[in-house]
Tab-separated table of C-alpha atoms in Angstrom:
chain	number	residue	atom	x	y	z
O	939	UNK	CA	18.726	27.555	0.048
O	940	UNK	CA	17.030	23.924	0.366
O	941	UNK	CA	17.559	20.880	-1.514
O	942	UNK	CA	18.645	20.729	-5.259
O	943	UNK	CA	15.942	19.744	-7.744
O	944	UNK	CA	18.600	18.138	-9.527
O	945	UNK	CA	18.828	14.555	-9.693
O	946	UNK	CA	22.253	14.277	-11.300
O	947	UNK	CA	23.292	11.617	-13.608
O	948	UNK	CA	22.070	7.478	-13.585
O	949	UNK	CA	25.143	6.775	-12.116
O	950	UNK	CA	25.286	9.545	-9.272
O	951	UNK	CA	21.101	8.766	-8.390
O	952	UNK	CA	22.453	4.604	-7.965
O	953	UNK	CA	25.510	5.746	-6.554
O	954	UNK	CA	23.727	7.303	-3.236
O	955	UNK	CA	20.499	5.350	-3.141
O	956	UNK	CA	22.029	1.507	-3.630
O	957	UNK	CA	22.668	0.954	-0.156
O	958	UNK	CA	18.982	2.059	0.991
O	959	UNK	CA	17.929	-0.139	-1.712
O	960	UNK	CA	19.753	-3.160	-1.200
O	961	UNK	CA	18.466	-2.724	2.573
O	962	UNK	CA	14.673	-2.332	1.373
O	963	UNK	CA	14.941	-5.149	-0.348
O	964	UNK	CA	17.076	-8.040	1.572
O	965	UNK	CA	14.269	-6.843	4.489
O	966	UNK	CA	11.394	-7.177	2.214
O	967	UNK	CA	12.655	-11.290	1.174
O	968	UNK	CA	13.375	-11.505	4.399
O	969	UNK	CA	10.525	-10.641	6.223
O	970	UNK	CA	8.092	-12.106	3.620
O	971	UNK	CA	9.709	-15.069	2.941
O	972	UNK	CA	10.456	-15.847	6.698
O	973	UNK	CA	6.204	-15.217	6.848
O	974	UNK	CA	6.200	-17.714	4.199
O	975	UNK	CA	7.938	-20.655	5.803
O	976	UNK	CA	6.968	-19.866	9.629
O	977	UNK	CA	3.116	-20.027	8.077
O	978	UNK	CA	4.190	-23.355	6.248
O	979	UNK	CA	2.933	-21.843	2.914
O	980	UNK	CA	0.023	-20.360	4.249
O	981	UNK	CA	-0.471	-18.169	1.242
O	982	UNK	CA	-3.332	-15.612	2.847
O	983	UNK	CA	-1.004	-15.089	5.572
O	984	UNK	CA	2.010	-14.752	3.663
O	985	UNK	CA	-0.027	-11.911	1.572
O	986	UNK	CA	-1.697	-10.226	4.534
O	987	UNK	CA	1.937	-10.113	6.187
O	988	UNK	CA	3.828	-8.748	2.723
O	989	UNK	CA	0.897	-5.919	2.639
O	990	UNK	CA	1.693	-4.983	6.065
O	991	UNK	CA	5.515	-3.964	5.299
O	992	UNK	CA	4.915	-2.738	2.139
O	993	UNK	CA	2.712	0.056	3.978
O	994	UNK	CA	5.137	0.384	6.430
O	995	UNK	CA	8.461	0.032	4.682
O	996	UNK	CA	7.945	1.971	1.582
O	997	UNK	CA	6.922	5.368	2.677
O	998	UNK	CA	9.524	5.064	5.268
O	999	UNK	CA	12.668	3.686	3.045
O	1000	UNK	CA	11.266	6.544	0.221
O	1001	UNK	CA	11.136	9.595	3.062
O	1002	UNK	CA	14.922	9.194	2.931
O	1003	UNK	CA	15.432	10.234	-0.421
O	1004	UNK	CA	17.014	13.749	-1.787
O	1005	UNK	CA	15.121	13.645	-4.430
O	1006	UNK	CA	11.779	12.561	-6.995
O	1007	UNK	CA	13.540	9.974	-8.603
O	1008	UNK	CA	15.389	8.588	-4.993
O	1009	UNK	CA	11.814	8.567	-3.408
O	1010	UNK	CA	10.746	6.151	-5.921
O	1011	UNK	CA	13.784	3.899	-6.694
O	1012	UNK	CA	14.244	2.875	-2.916
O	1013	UNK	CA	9.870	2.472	-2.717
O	1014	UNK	CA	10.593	0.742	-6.141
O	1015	UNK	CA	13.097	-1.687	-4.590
O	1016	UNK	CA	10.691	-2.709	-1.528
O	1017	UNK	CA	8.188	-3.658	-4.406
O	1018	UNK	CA	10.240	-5.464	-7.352
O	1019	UNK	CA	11.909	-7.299	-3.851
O	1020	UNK	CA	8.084	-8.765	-3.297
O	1021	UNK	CA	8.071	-10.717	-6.794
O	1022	UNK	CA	10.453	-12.851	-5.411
O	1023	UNK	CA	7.854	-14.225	-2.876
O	1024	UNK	CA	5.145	-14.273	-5.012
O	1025	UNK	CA	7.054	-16.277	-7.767
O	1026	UNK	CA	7.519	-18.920	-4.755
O	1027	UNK	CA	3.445	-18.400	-4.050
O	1028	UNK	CA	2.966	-18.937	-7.437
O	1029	UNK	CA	4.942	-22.027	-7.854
O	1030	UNK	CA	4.405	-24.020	-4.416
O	1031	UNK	CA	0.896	-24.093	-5.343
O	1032	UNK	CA	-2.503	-22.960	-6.776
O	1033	UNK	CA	-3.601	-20.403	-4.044
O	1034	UNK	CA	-2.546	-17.093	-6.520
O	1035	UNK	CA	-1.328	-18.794	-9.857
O	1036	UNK	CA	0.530	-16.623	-12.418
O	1037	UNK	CA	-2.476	-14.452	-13.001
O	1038	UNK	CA	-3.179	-13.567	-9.270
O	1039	UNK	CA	0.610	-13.025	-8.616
O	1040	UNK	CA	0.377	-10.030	-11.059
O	1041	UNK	CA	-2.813	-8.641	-9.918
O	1042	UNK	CA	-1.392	-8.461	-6.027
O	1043	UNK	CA	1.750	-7.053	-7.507
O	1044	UNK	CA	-0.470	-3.807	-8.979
O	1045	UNK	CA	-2.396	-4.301	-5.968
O	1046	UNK	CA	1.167	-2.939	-4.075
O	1047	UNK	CA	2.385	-1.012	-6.392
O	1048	UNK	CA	-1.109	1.315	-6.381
O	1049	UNK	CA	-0.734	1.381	-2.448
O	1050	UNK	CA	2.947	2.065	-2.527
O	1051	UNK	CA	2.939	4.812	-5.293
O	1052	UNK	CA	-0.002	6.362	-2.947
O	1053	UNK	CA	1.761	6.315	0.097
O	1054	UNK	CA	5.008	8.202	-1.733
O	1055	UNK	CA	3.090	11.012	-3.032
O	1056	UNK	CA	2.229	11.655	0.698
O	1057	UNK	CA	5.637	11.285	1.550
O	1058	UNK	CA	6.773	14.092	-1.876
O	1059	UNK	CA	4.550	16.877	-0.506
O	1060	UNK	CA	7.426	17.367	2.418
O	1061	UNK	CA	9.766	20.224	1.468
O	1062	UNK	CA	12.681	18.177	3.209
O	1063	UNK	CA	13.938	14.861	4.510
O	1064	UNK	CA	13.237	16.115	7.650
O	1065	UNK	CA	8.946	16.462	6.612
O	1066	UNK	CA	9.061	14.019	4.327
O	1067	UNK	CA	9.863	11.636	7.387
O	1068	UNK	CA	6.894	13.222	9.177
O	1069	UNK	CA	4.764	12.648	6.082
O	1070	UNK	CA	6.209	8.950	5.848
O	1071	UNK	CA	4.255	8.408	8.991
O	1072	UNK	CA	1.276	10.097	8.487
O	1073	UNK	CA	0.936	7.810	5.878
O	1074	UNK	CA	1.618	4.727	7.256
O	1075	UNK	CA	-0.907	5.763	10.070
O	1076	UNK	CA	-3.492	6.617	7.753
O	1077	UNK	CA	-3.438	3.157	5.526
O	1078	UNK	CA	-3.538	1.279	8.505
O	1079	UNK	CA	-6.643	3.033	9.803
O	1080	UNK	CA	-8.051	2.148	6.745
O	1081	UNK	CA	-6.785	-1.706	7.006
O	1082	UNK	CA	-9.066	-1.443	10.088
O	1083	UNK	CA	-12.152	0.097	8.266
O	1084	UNK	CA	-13.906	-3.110	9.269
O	1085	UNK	CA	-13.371	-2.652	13.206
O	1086	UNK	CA	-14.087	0.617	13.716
O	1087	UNK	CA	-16.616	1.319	11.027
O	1088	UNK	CA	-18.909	-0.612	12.664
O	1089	UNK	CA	-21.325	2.105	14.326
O	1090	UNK	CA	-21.305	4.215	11.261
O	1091	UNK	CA	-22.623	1.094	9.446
O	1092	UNK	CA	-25.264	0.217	11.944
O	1093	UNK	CA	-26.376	3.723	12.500
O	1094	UNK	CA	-27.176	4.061	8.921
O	1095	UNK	CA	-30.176	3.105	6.937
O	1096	UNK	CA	-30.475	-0.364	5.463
O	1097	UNK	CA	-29.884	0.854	1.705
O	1098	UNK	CA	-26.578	3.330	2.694
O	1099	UNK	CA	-25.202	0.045	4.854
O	1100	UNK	CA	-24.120	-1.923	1.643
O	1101	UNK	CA	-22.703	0.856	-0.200
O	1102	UNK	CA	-21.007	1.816	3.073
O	1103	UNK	CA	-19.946	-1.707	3.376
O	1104	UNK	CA	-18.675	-1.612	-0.500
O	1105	UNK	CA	-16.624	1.657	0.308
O	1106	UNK	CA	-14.756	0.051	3.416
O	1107	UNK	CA	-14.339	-2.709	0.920
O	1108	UNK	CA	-12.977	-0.960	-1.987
O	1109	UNK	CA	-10.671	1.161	-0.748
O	1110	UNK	CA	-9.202	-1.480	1.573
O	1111	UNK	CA	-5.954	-3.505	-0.047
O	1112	UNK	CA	-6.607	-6.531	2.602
O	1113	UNK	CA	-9.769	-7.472	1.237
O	1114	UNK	CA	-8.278	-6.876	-2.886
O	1115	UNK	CA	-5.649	-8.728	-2.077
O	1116	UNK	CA	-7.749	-11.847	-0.540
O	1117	UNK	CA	-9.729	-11.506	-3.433
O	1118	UNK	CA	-7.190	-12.284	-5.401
O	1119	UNK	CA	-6.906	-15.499	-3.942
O	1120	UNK	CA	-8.307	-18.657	-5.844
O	1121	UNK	CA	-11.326	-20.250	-4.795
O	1122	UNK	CA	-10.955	-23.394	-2.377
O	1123	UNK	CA	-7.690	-21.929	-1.259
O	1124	UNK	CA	-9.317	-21.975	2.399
O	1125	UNK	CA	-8.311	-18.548	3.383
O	1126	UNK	CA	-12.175	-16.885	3.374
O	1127	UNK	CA	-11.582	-13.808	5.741
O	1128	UNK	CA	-14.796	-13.279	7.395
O	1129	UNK	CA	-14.457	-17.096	8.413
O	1130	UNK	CA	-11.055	-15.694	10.546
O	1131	UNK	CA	-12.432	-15.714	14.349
O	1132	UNK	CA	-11.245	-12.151	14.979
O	1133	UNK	CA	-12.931	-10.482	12.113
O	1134	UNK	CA	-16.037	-12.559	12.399
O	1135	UNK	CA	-16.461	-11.938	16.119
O	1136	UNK	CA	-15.920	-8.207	15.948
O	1137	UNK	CA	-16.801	-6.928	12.501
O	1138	UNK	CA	-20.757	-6.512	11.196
O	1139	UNK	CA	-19.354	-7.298	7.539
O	1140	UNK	CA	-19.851	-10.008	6.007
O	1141	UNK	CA	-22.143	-11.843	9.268
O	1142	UNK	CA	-24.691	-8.995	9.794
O	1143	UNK	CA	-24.341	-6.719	6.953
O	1144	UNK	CA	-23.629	-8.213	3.341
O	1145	UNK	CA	-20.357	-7.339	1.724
O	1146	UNK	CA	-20.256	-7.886	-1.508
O	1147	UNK	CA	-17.018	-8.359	-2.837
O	1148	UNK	CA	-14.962	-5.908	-5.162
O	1149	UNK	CA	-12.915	-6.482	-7.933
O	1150	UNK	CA	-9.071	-5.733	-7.370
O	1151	UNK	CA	-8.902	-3.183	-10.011
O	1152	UNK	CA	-11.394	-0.983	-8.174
O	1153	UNK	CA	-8.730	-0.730	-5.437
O	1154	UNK	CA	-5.522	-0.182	-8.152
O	1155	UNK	CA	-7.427	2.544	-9.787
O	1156	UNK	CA	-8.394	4.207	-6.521
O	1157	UNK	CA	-5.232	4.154	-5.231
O	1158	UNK	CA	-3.827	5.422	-8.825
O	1159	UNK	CA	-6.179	8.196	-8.557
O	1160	UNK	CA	-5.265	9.143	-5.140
O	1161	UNK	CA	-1.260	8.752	-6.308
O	1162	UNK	CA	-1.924	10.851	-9.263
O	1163	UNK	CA	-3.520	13.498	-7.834
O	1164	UNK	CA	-1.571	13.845	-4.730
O	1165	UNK	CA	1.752	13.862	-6.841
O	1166	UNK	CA	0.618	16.407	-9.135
O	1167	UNK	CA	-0.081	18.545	-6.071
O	1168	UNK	CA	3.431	17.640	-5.269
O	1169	UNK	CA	4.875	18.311	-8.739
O	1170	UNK	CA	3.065	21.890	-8.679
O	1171	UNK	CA	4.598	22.852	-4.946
O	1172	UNK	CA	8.589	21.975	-6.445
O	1173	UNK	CA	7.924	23.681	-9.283
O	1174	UNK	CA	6.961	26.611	-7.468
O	1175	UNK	CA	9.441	26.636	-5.089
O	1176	UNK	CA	12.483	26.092	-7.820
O	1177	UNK	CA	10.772	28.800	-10.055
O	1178	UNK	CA	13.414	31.853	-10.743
O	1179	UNK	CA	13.741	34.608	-8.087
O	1180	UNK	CA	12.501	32.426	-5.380
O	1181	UNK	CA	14.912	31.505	-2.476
């Protein structure tokens, strides 16, 4: 018959999803707070490190929900559990202040709440798990726009290169979320020797920067969509006379 679309009372929904969360979250402090004090407060690495997890842990912690509501309350934990480093980011010094602590937070919560649509298109725990992965394969593919995009940006002509350049850009949460960082912080990422050896952006082709909204409301867009799509296919499949 498949799963129930019913997601039972408050108390029933925490009941079976507290351990998950408690588990997506003491790994989220752990892992970006450990990043935190191995870097010595390197705040750009810190960041760069938290993003990482979040696109890995959140489709994967949400894939194991029965329902809607569980996909998002053990995603949800993963992200409310990365305040707690950037409250410490915030505090140890002026790298992100107040202001860019919330902006990274949306920043994570666009990219999360796009990754669990992906994951809510699977009919069971079983696809959603498949799903999880697709989706942590394809943000990390776009994490490395700047590597493998290089041929399509050289190949093209000199006035598609820089809107090519600000597409990689935009739809890329590394670059949103070092943007995010305050000036003088000395975290400038086309100064890193990997990406400055083998990236064109930013040494051959200009790359103008993009404001981190650009990248929430992308990702909101994507989320939206995708979960309507998603909302549409469980309505379907719950309608009366269907198995």
């Amino acid at each position: 018959m498949g799963e129930s679309n019913s997601n039972g009372s408050v108390a029933t929904v925490l009941r079976r999803n507290w351990t998950a969360m408690l588990i997506a979250a003491g790994a989220t402090v752990a892992v970006q707070l450990g990043t935190y004090f191995v870097a010595d407060g390197g705040a750009g690495i810190t960041l760069l490190t938290g993003l990482l997890w979040i696109v890995v842990a959140a489709p994967v912690f949400s894939a194991g929900g029965r329902s809607v509501i569980d996909a998002l309350l053990r995603a949800g934990a993963v992200i409310d559990a990365s305040v707690v480093v950037l409250i410490v980011l915030a505090a140890s010094g002026d790298a992100i202040g107040p202001v860019g602590a919330i902006k990274i937070y949306l920043i994570f919560c666009s990219v999360t709440l796009a990754g669990c649509s992906l994951v809510l298109l699977g009919r069971n725990i079983a696809s959603r798990h498949v799903l999880a992965a697709v989706a942590v394969l394809l943000m990390l593919v776009v994490a490395a726009g700047p590597f493998w995009a290089n041929g399509i940006i050289t190949s093209s002509s000199k006035p598609r290169r820089e809107h090519i350049a600000f597409g990689i850009r935009a739809c890329n949460p590394v670059f949103s979320t070092i943007e995010c960082l305050a000036a003088g912080s000395g975290f400038i990422w086309n100064e890193r020797p990997v990406l400055y050896e083998y990236t064109v952006l930013g040494r051959d082709i200009p790359a103008r920067s993009v404001s981190w909204y650009v990248t929430v409301g992308m990702y909101s867009i994507f989320a939206l969509t995708v979960g309507a799509i998603a909302a549409v296919r469980r309505r379907e499949r719950y309608r009366p006379g269907r198995e």
